[in-house]
Amino acid sequence: MPTTNPTAPSTFDPHLLALPLYEDHHRELAARLVAWCDEHREVLAGAGRPEAVGLRILRALGDAGWLAFLDGGPDDYRALCLAREALAYADDLADYAFSIQALAATPIRRFGSDEQRRRYLPGLAAGTLCGAFAVSEEAAGSDVSAIGLEACESGDGWLLNGAKAWIANAGLADVYTVIARTGPGPGALGLSAFLVPSDTLGLRVEPVSMIAPRALGHLVFDDCALPPDALLGRRGGGFPIVMEVLDRFRMTVGAAALGFARRAADAALARARERPLQGGKLFDLPTVRAAFADMEVQLDAAALLVARSAWEIDRGSRRYARHSSVAKLYATEAAQQIVDSAVQVFGAAGLVHDSLLERLYRQIRSLRIYEGSSEVQRAIIAAAIDPGRAHRGAS
């Protein structure tokens, strides 16, 4: 069974990649991702405002062909998860730029008209256009059916009025996929999707400063006029678009969490093996060794759940959404614990502002919230439990 180069950085577990869940082209992709991230360290971790760094990384990803699949490439969620894991291991903004671009392009890929695809996908795949997916609102985070942004038909198109909150790439994107209410009354059936260019009159961005610096903000729509062909998919089809995209991308959030966690665990292991303590090394302490044992179990479990969920969707399983939620829930919760344990190994050095562990500590927190919080994932998983199991267990 082919494996990755054993001398490569520990971004991936080569033994996991050797499992039948992956194919040879995935193993080759993993090796190329590690090599590219290593060669582009200055680009991925360069200094500057997150907006400028994000655009620089996006261009580099486009130039290298890592976004080419967005314009006509086949769906391969194992490859997508490997990309997020590698980029998250390398740098937070690298994963952020890649993932939001893929998230924004997916509704256009799957639901856009031929003209919409021709207009946006080549630029999104080249990294010369930046995209965003605008769903959340202050009063409608996990509850998509409560979206209140209104889209009313006008004589020559649509008028949008309302606001979106916590939008990744707000102020950076060239085009936003926006979910708005076109039908009467509340509920999921009255939602539709629109493509909104960033220079549309009536659209305003309010930047938000986050604990992990990223391009993020609120969008305000004030009589924002759109032409008829701005509608993405059919009228009233916005809710299925959101649900499909989120179900597909939740597993990739788990992959990013795995990349962050593996970076933290590797850094902590290097620290523990190097730091002198009581005539030996920090790693020699039984409590420290136990902490690393727990980290290894969590890393293995998270990696297997992410790989399984991506394999399920790639093979066409209709239950992929459940597996996606399982992978996101476990991987993000475990990653939070792993990063916290790594900070504990570093001690006070792990709390130094802008040190690797301090950055990871801030960066990992959002993964348990966006694209469906851990509480939402638990509700999804519980609802998908086969009730027949209760009858079998009682018999």
Tab-separated table of C-alpha atoms in Angstrom:
chain	number	residue	atom	x	y	z
A	1	MET	CA	0.000	0.000	0.000
A	2	PRO	CA	1.578	3.344	-1.034
A	3	THR	CA	2.244	5.866	1.696
A	4	THR	CA	3.474	9.423	1.840
A	5	ASN	CA	7.160	10.224	2.169
A	6	PRO	CA	8.134	9.311	5.757
A	7	THR	CA	10.614	12.214	5.854
A	8	ALA	CA	7.893	14.776	5.165
A	9	PRO	CA	6.605	16.996	8.018
A	10	SER	CA	3.992	15.378	10.257
A	11	THR	CA	1.128	17.373	8.728
A	12	PHE	CA	-0.554	14.051	7.931
A	13	ASP	CA	-0.496	10.636	9.551
A	14	PRO	CA	0.981	8.395	6.807
A	15	HIS	CA	-0.548	5.298	8.388
A	16	LEU	CA	-4.012	6.844	8.127
A	17	LEU	CA	-3.419	7.817	4.505
A	18	ALA	CA	-2.490	4.206	3.777
A	19	LEU	CA	-5.991	3.019	4.704
A	20	PRO	CA	-8.429	2.000	1.919
A	21	LEU	CA	-10.509	5.100	2.692
A	22	TYR	CA	-8.026	6.953	0.474
A	23	GLU	CA	-6.817	6.333	-3.067
A	24	ASP	CA	-3.371	6.775	-4.574
A	25	HIS	CA	-4.175	10.227	-5.942
A	26	HIS	CA	-5.123	11.378	-2.422
A	27	ARG	CA	-1.756	10.212	-1.091
A	28	GLU	CA	0.031	12.013	-3.897
A	29	LEU	CA	-2.059	15.124	-3.218
A	30	ALA	CA	-1.136	15.027	0.473
A	31	ALA	CA	2.579	14.921	-0.346
A	32	ARG	CA	2.243	17.831	-2.801
A	33	LEU	CA	0.262	19.880	-0.287
A	34	VAL	CA	2.925	19.423	2.391
A	35	ALA	CA	5.686	20.362	-0.046
A	36	TRP	CA	3.824	23.447	-1.318
A	37	CYS	CA	3.023	24.726	2.176
A	38	ASP	CA	6.651	24.240	3.188
A	39	GLU	CA	7.900	26.134	0.125
A	40	HIS	CA	5.454	29.006	0.655
A	41	ARG	CA	5.902	29.628	4.376
A	42	GLU	CA	6.658	33.321	3.855
A	43	VAL	CA	3.477	33.811	1.823
A	44	LEU	CA	1.238	31.841	4.184
A	45	ALA	CA	2.542	33.335	7.425
A	46	GLY	CA	3.520	36.784	6.196
A	47	ALA	CA	2.890	39.889	8.250
A	48	GLY	CA	0.196	42.449	7.495
A	49	ARG	CA	-3.488	43.120	7.925
A	50	PRO	CA	-5.599	39.951	7.596
A	51	GLU	CA	-7.390	41.379	4.560
A	52	ALA	CA	-4.135	41.944	2.667
A	53	VAL	CA	-2.632	38.635	3.776
A	54	GLY	CA	-5.831	36.803	2.853
A	55	LEU	CA	-5.849	38.204	-0.676
A	56	ARG	CA	-2.162	37.433	-1.090
A	57	ILE	CA	-2.730	33.834	-0.029
A	58	LEU	CA	-5.794	33.553	-2.257
A	59	ARG	CA	-3.769	34.630	-5.296
A	60	ALA	CA	-1.030	32.152	-4.398
A	61	LEU	CA	-3.575	29.330	-4.056
A	62	GLY	CA	-5.049	30.236	-7.425
A	63	ASP	CA	-1.665	30.479	-9.129
A	64	ALA	CA	-0.702	27.049	-7.780
A	65	GLY	CA	-3.932	25.479	-9.068
A	66	TRP	CA	-5.286	24.510	-5.650
A	67	LEU	CA	-8.605	26.220	-6.458
A	68	ALA	CA	-8.919	24.892	-10.020
A	69	PHE	CA	-11.550	22.339	-8.989
A	70	LEU	CA	-13.993	25.199	-8.384
A	71	ASP	CA	-14.399	25.679	-12.146
A	72	GLY	CA	-15.635	22.372	-13.473
A	73	GLY	CA	-13.535	19.976	-11.438
A	74	PRO	CA	-15.069	16.821	-9.939
A	75	ASP	CA	-16.374	16.725	-6.385
A	76	ASP	CA	-13.720	15.113	-4.181
A	77	TYR	CA	-14.317	15.792	-0.513
A	78	ARG	CA	-11.441	13.636	0.639
A	79	ALA	CA	-9.160	15.952	-1.349
A	80	LEU	CA	-10.948	19.011	0.042
A	81	CYS	CA	-10.496	17.760	3.614
A	82	LEU	CA	-6.812	16.992	3.019
A	83	ALA	CA	-6.316	20.504	1.662
A	84	ARG	CA	-7.949	22.109	4.699
A	85	GLU	CA	-5.963	19.948	7.114
A	86	ALA	CA	-2.652	20.817	5.442
A	87	LEU	CA	-3.402	24.527	5.174
A	88	ALA	CA	-4.669	24.754	8.768
A	89	TYR	CA	-1.485	23.047	9.955
A	90	ALA	CA	0.530	25.661	8.032
A	91	ASP	CA	-1.426	28.823	8.927
A	92	ASP	CA	-4.908	29.913	9.968
A	93	LEU	CA	-5.384	32.466	7.181
A	94	ALA	CA	-4.276	29.929	4.565
A	95	ASP	CA	-7.120	27.617	5.562
A	96	TYR	CA	-9.477	30.586	5.903
A	97	ALA	CA	-8.769	31.891	2.389
A	98	PHE	CA	-9.109	28.436	0.830
A	99	SER	CA	-12.209	27.327	2.714
A	100	ILE	CA	-14.296	30.484	2.302
A	101	GLN	CA	-13.489	30.570	-1.410
A	102	ALA	CA	-14.634	26.963	-1.785
A	103	LEU	CA	-17.708	27.593	0.363
A	104	ALA	CA	-18.684	30.638	-1.730
A	105	ALA	CA	-18.128	28.906	-5.065
A	106	THR	CA	-20.037	25.719	-4.246
A	107	PRO	CA	-23.577	27.202	-4.508
A	108	ILE	CA	-22.665	28.672	-7.901
A	109	ARG	CA	-21.131	25.374	-9.035
A	110	ARG	CA	-24.152	23.328	-8.005
A	111	PHE	CA	-27.078	25.697	-8.586
A	112	GLY	CA	-25.895	28.478	-10.871
A	113	SER	CA	-27.015	28.994	-14.456
A	114	ASP	CA	-24.505	28.511	-17.257
A	115	GLU	CA	-24.109	32.284	-17.493
A	116	GLN	CA	-23.569	32.657	-13.732
A	117	ARG	CA	-20.957	29.917	-13.790
A	118	ARG	CA	-19.145	31.541	-16.721
A	119	ARG	CA	-19.226	34.937	-15.007
A	120	TYR	CA	-17.833	33.921	-11.620
A	121	LEU	CA	-16.238	30.489	-11.481
A	122	PRO	CA	-13.117	31.128	-13.608
A	123	GLY	CA	-12.116	34.081	-11.398
A	124	LEU	CA	-12.915	32.223	-8.182
A	125	ALA	CA	-10.825	29.261	-9.378
A	126	ALA	CA	-7.934	31.536	-10.337
A	127	GLY	CA	-8.025	33.436	-7.047
A	128	THR	CA	-8.523	36.722	-8.908
A	129	LEU	CA	-12.086	37.006	-7.598
A	130	CYS	CA	-12.910	36.615	-3.914
A	131	GLY	CA	-16.229	35.140	-2.786
A	132	ALA	CA	-18.361	35.018	0.361
A	133	PHE	CA	-21.410	33.089	1.567
A	134	ALA	CA	-23.830	35.344	3.492
A	135	VAL	CA	-26.382	33.399	5.529
A	136	SER	CA	-26.165	34.351	9.236
A	137	GLU	CA	-28.042	37.200	10.847
A	138	GLU	CA	-28.087	38.568	14.385
A	139	ALA	CA	-31.426	36.853	15.062
A	140	ALA	CA	-30.899	33.913	12.694
A	141	GLY	CA	-27.636	32.102	13.268
A	142	SER	CA	-28.191	28.355	13.372
A	143	ASP	CA	-31.902	28.789	12.609
A	144	VAL	CA	-31.777	29.460	8.879
A	145	SER	CA	-35.576	29.431	8.634
A	146	ALA	CA	-35.644	32.622	10.752
A	147	ILE	CA	-33.762	34.717	8.169
A	148	GLY	CA	-35.294	38.173	7.923
A	149	LEU	CA	-33.391	39.930	5.100
A	150	GLU	CA	-36.102	40.826	2.585
A	151	ALA	CA	-35.897	40.575	-1.188
A	152	CYS	CA	-38.885	42.215	-2.859
A	153	GLU	CA	-39.581	42.150	-6.558
A	154	SER	CA	-39.315	45.540	-8.222
A	155	GLY	CA	-40.120	46.598	-11.743
A	156	ASP	CA	-36.710	45.579	-13.051
A	157	GLY	CA	-35.440	43.002	-10.594
A	158	TRP	CA	-35.148	42.805	-6.814
A	159	LEU	CA	-34.667	45.141	-3.854
A	160	LEU	CA	-32.848	43.816	-0.768
A	161	ASN	CA	-33.361	45.395	2.651
A	162	GLY	CA	-31.975	44.174	5.960
A	163	ALA	CA	-28.668	42.892	7.262
A	164	LYS	CA	-26.354	39.906	7.539
A	165	ALA	CA	-23.995	39.241	10.465
A	166	TRP	CA	-20.648	37.520	11.005
A	167	ILE	CA	-19.883	37.113	7.303
A	168	ALA	CA	-16.467	35.746	6.394
A	169	ASN	CA	-14.664	37.833	3.754
A	170	ALA	CA	-17.031	40.767	4.319
A	171	GLY	CA	-15.343	43.789	2.765
A	172	LEU	CA	-12.953	41.525	0.862
A	173	ALA	CA	-15.299	39.612	-1.425
A	174	ASP	CA	-16.074	40.594	-4.989
A	175	VAL	CA	-19.338	38.634	-4.957
A	176	TYR	CA	-21.625	37.486	-2.146
A	177	THR	CA	-24.065	34.575	-2.259
A	178	VAL	CA	-26.855	36.005	-0.117
A	179	ILE	CA	-29.877	34.187	1.307
A	180	ALA	CA	-32.951	36.400	1.579
A	181	ARG	CA	-36.681	36.072	2.137
A	182	THR	CA	-38.770	36.295	-1.036
A	183	GLY	CA	-41.911	34.530	0.178
A	184	PRO	CA	-44.674	35.599	2.528
A	185	GLY	CA	-44.373	34.859	6.217
A	186	PRO	CA	-41.632	33.105	8.171
A	187	GLY	CA	-40.235	29.656	7.497
A	188	ALA	CA	-37.864	27.856	5.188
A	189	LEU	CA	-40.020	27.803	2.052
A	190	GLY	CA	-39.830	31.568	1.489
A	191	LEU	CA	-36.037	31.802	1.125
A	192	SER	CA	-34.096	32.386	-2.089
A	193	ALA	CA	-30.429	32.823	-2.988
A	194	PHE	CA	-28.930	35.819	-4.818
A	195	LEU	CA	-25.534	36.712	-6.241
A	196	VAL	CA	-24.647	40.232	-5.101
A	197	PRO	CA	-21.529	41.960	-6.515
A	198	SER	CA	-19.652	43.935	-3.867
A	199	ASP	CA	-20.007	47.219	-5.767
A	200	THR	CA	-23.817	47.058	-5.801
A	201	LEU	CA	-25.373	50.348	-4.688
A	202	GLY	CA	-27.069	50.059	-1.321
A	203	LEU	CA	-24.647	47.449	0.063
A	204	ARG	CA	-22.527	48.518	3.024
A	205	VAL	CA	-19.934	46.580	5.049
A	206	GLU	CA	-19.363	47.040	8.783
A	207	PRO	CA	-16.040	45.369	9.755
A	208	VAL	CA	-15.875	43.343	12.981
A	209	SER	CA	-12.661	42.736	14.919
A	210	MET	CA	-12.336	39.121	16.094
A	211	ILE	CA	-10.022	37.439	18.623
A	212	ALA	CA	-8.345	35.631	15.710
A	213	PRO	CA	-7.680	38.329	13.055
A	214	ARG	CA	-9.683	37.562	9.937
A	215	ALA	CA	-11.627	39.499	7.313
A	216	LEU	CA	-15.115	39.360	8.822
A	217	GLY	CA	-18.008	41.753	9.213
A	218	HIS	CA	-21.683	42.605	8.927
A	219	LEU	CA	-23.481	43.461	5.672
A	220	VAL	CA	-26.198	46.127	5.496
A	221	PHE	CA	-28.605	46.221	2.538
A	222	ASP	CA	-30.486	49.492	1.987
A	223	ASP	CA	-32.663	49.334	-1.151
A	224	CYS	CA	-29.937	47.232	-2.717
A	225	ALA	CA	-31.092	46.813	-6.329
A	226	LEU	CA	-30.363	43.585	-8.224
A	227	PRO	CA	-31.241	42.524	-11.775
A	228	PRO	CA	-33.547	39.528	-12.359
A	229	ASP	CA	-30.621	37.263	-13.235
A	230	ALA	CA	-29.099	37.753	-9.773
A	231	LEU	CA	-31.389	34.980	-8.514
A	232	LEU	CA	-29.356	31.811	-7.903
A	233	GLY	CA	-31.341	28.658	-8.556
A	234	ARG	CA	-35.134	28.799	-8.344
A	235	ARG	CA	-37.212	31.207	-6.316
A	236	GLY	CA	-37.945	29.637	-2.936
A	237	GLY	CA	-34.983	27.298	-3.277
A	238	GLY	CA	-32.663	29.098	-0.871
A	239	PHE	CA	-33.144	26.800	2.119
A	240	PRO	CA	-32.113	23.597	0.283
A	241	ILE	CA	-29.064	25.444	-1.087
A	242	VAL	CA	-27.937	26.446	2.406
A	243	MET	CA	-28.553	23.010	3.902
A	244	GLU	CA	-26.729	21.162	1.145
A	245	VAL	CA	-23.708	23.449	1.229
A	246	LEU	CA	-23.414	23.342	5.028
A	247	ASP	CA	-23.897	19.569	5.161
A	248	ARG	CA	-21.069	19.169	2.668
A	249	PHE	CA	-18.668	21.586	4.340
A	250	ARG	CA	-19.089	20.607	7.988
A	251	MET	CA	-16.731	17.672	7.569
A	252	THR	CA	-14.103	20.033	6.158
A	253	VAL	CA	-14.342	22.137	9.331
A	254	GLY	CA	-13.424	18.954	11.172
A	255	ALA	CA	-10.442	18.562	8.835
A	256	ALA	CA	-9.264	22.099	9.610
A	257	ALA	CA	-9.649	21.408	13.336
A	258	LEU	CA	-7.484	18.330	12.850
A	259	GLY	CA	-4.778	20.444	11.192
A	260	PHE	CA	-4.772	22.990	14.031
A	261	ALA	CA	-4.742	20.236	16.653
A	262	ARG	CA	-1.950	18.271	15.026
A	263	ARG	CA	0.190	21.421	14.797
A	264	ALA	CA	-0.386	22.113	18.493
A	265	ALA	CA	0.361	18.532	19.504
A	266	ASP	CA	3.562	18.446	17.436
A	267	ALA	CA	4.756	21.735	18.914
A	268	ALA	CA	3.982	20.523	22.432
A	269	LEU	CA	5.802	17.238	21.812
A	270	ALA	CA	8.917	19.088	20.652
A	271	ARG	CA	8.729	21.276	23.763
A	272	ALA	CA	8.273	18.321	26.123
A	273	ARG	CA	11.144	16.347	24.617
A	274	GLU	CA	13.536	19.311	24.726
A	275	ARG	CA	12.777	20.944	28.081
A	276	PRO	CA	15.027	19.736	30.945
A	277	LEU	CA	13.295	18.771	34.168
A	278	GLN	CA	14.549	17.008	37.308
A	279	GLY	CA	17.519	15.389	35.577
A	280	GLY	CA	15.452	14.278	32.605
A	281	LYS	CA	12.985	15.823	30.196
A	282	LEU	CA	9.457	17.160	30.675
A	283	PHE	CA	8.147	14.256	28.568
A	284	ASP	CA	9.410	11.796	31.184
A	285	LEU	CA	6.753	12.881	33.695
A	286	PRO	CA	3.925	10.319	33.828
A	287	THR	CA	1.253	13.038	33.844
A	288	VAL	CA	2.717	14.634	30.721
A	289	ARG	CA	2.974	11.284	28.941
A	290	ALA	CA	-0.666	10.615	29.821
A	291	ALA	CA	-1.647	13.964	28.315
A	292	PHE	CA	0.098	13.060	25.067
A	293	ALA	CA	-1.580	9.645	25.055
A	294	ASP	CA	-4.969	11.381	25.260
A	295	MET	CA	-3.964	13.698	22.417
A	296	GLU	CA	-3.001	10.738	20.227
A	297	VAL	CA	-6.321	8.988	20.823
A	298	GLN	CA	-8.219	12.173	19.987
A	299	LEU	CA	-6.147	12.834	16.852
A	300	ASP	CA	-6.661	9.286	15.598
A	301	ALA	CA	-10.393	9.335	16.273
A	302	ALA	CA	-10.866	12.757	14.651
A	303	ALA	CA	-8.847	11.770	11.582
A	304	LEU	CA	-10.837	8.573	11.099
A	305	LEU	CA	-14.193	10.328	11.481
A	306	VAL	CA	-13.228	13.050	8.982
A	307	ALA	CA	-11.910	10.471	6.493
A	308	ARG	CA	-15.015	8.335	6.886
A	309	SER	CA	-17.395	11.258	6.350
A	310	ALA	CA	-15.536	12.417	3.227
A	311	TRP	CA	-15.466	8.842	1.906
A	312	GLU	CA	-19.223	8.561	2.476
A	313	ILE	CA	-20.027	11.634	0.385
A	314	ASP	CA	-17.526	10.696	-2.328
A	315	ARG	CA	-19.123	7.272	-2.705
A	316	GLY	CA	-22.604	8.804	-2.975
A	317	SER	CA	-24.043	7.828	0.409
A	318	ARG	CA	-27.351	9.526	1.183
A	319	ARG	CA	-26.446	9.589	4.899
A	320	TYR	CA	-23.365	11.741	4.404
A	321	ALA	CA	-24.927	14.687	6.305
A	322	ARG	CA	-25.038	12.670	9.544
A	323	HIS	CA	-21.416	11.603	9.149
A	324	SER	CA	-20.440	15.194	8.353
A	325	SER	CA	-22.001	16.397	11.606
A	326	VAL	CA	-20.327	13.604	13.591
A	327	ALA	CA	-16.926	14.526	12.139
A	328	LYS	CA	-17.349	18.245	12.796
A	329	LEU	CA	-18.616	17.764	16.338
A	330	TYR	CA	-15.925	15.374	17.492
A	331	ALA	CA	-12.975	16.930	15.649
A	332	THR	CA	-13.674	20.499	16.756
A	333	GLU	CA	-14.367	19.581	20.380
A	334	ALA	CA	-11.273	17.346	20.496
A	335	ALA	CA	-9.115	20.003	18.841
A	336	GLN	CA	-10.112	22.524	21.512
A	337	GLN	CA	-8.987	20.068	24.195
A	338	ILE	CA	-5.743	19.225	22.374
A	339	VAL	CA	-4.764	22.872	21.927
A	340	ASP	CA	-5.572	23.545	25.582
A	341	SER	CA	-3.416	20.571	26.640
A	342	ALA	CA	-0.590	21.826	24.426
A	343	VAL	CA	-0.741	25.246	26.100
A	344	GLN	CA	-0.552	23.470	29.463
A	345	VAL	CA	2.627	21.680	28.328
A	346	PHE	CA	4.171	25.000	27.313
A	347	GLY	CA	3.175	26.627	30.575
A	348	ALA	CA	3.566	30.410	30.698
A	349	ALA	CA	5.377	30.317	27.343
A	350	GLY	CA	2.116	29.195	25.759
A	351	LEU	CA	0.416	32.402	26.863
A	352	VAL	CA	2.861	34.826	25.237
A	353	HIS	CA	1.030	37.129	22.855
A	354	ASP	CA	1.351	36.104	19.198
A	355	SER	CA	3.296	32.934	19.994
A	356	LEU	CA	2.278	29.822	18.051
A	357	LEU	CA	0.294	28.278	20.898
A	358	GLU	CA	-1.417	31.550	21.818
A	359	ARG	CA	-2.486	32.019	18.184
A	360	LEU	CA	-3.764	28.445	17.938
A	361	TYR	CA	-5.677	28.919	21.198
A	362	ARG	CA	-7.543	31.884	19.706
A	363	GLN	CA	-7.932	30.408	16.231
A	364	ILE	CA	-9.425	27.078	17.244
A	365	ARG	CA	-12.324	28.533	19.227
A	366	SER	CA	-14.510	29.617	16.329
A	367	LEU	CA	-14.619	26.147	14.772
A	368	ARG	CA	-17.050	24.936	17.436
A	369	ILE	CA	-19.487	27.698	16.417
A	370	TYR	CA	-19.535	28.411	12.692
A	371	GLU	CA	-21.314	26.245	10.093
A	372	GLY	CA	-23.479	24.909	12.898
A	373	SER	CA	-22.479	25.008	16.563
A	374	SER	CA	-21.672	21.862	18.540
A	375	GLU	CA	-25.143	22.031	20.071
A	376	VAL	CA	-26.722	22.047	16.610
A	377	GLN	CA	-24.575	19.093	15.530
A	378	ARG	CA	-25.722	17.087	18.538
A	379	ALA	CA	-29.353	17.788	17.600
A	380	ILE	CA	-28.718	16.676	13.999
A	381	ILE	CA	-26.956	13.498	15.098
A	382	ALA	CA	-29.654	12.599	17.620
A	383	ALA	CA	-32.399	13.129	15.027
A	384	ALA	CA	-30.616	10.760	12.631
A	385	ILE	CA	-30.435	7.833	15.084
A	386	ASP	CA	-32.254	4.808	13.716
A	387	PRO	CA	-35.273	4.226	16.036
A	388	GLY	CA	-35.189	0.567	15.109
A	389	ARG	CA	-32.137	0.165	17.296
A	390	ALA	CA	-34.322	0.658	20.381
A	391	HIS	CA	-36.534	-2.291	19.396
A	392	ARG	CA	-33.565	-4.501	18.652
A	393	GLY	CA	-31.930	-3.631	21.974
A	394	ALA	CA	-35.113	-4.339	23.941
A	395	SER	CA	-35.764	-7.714	22.361
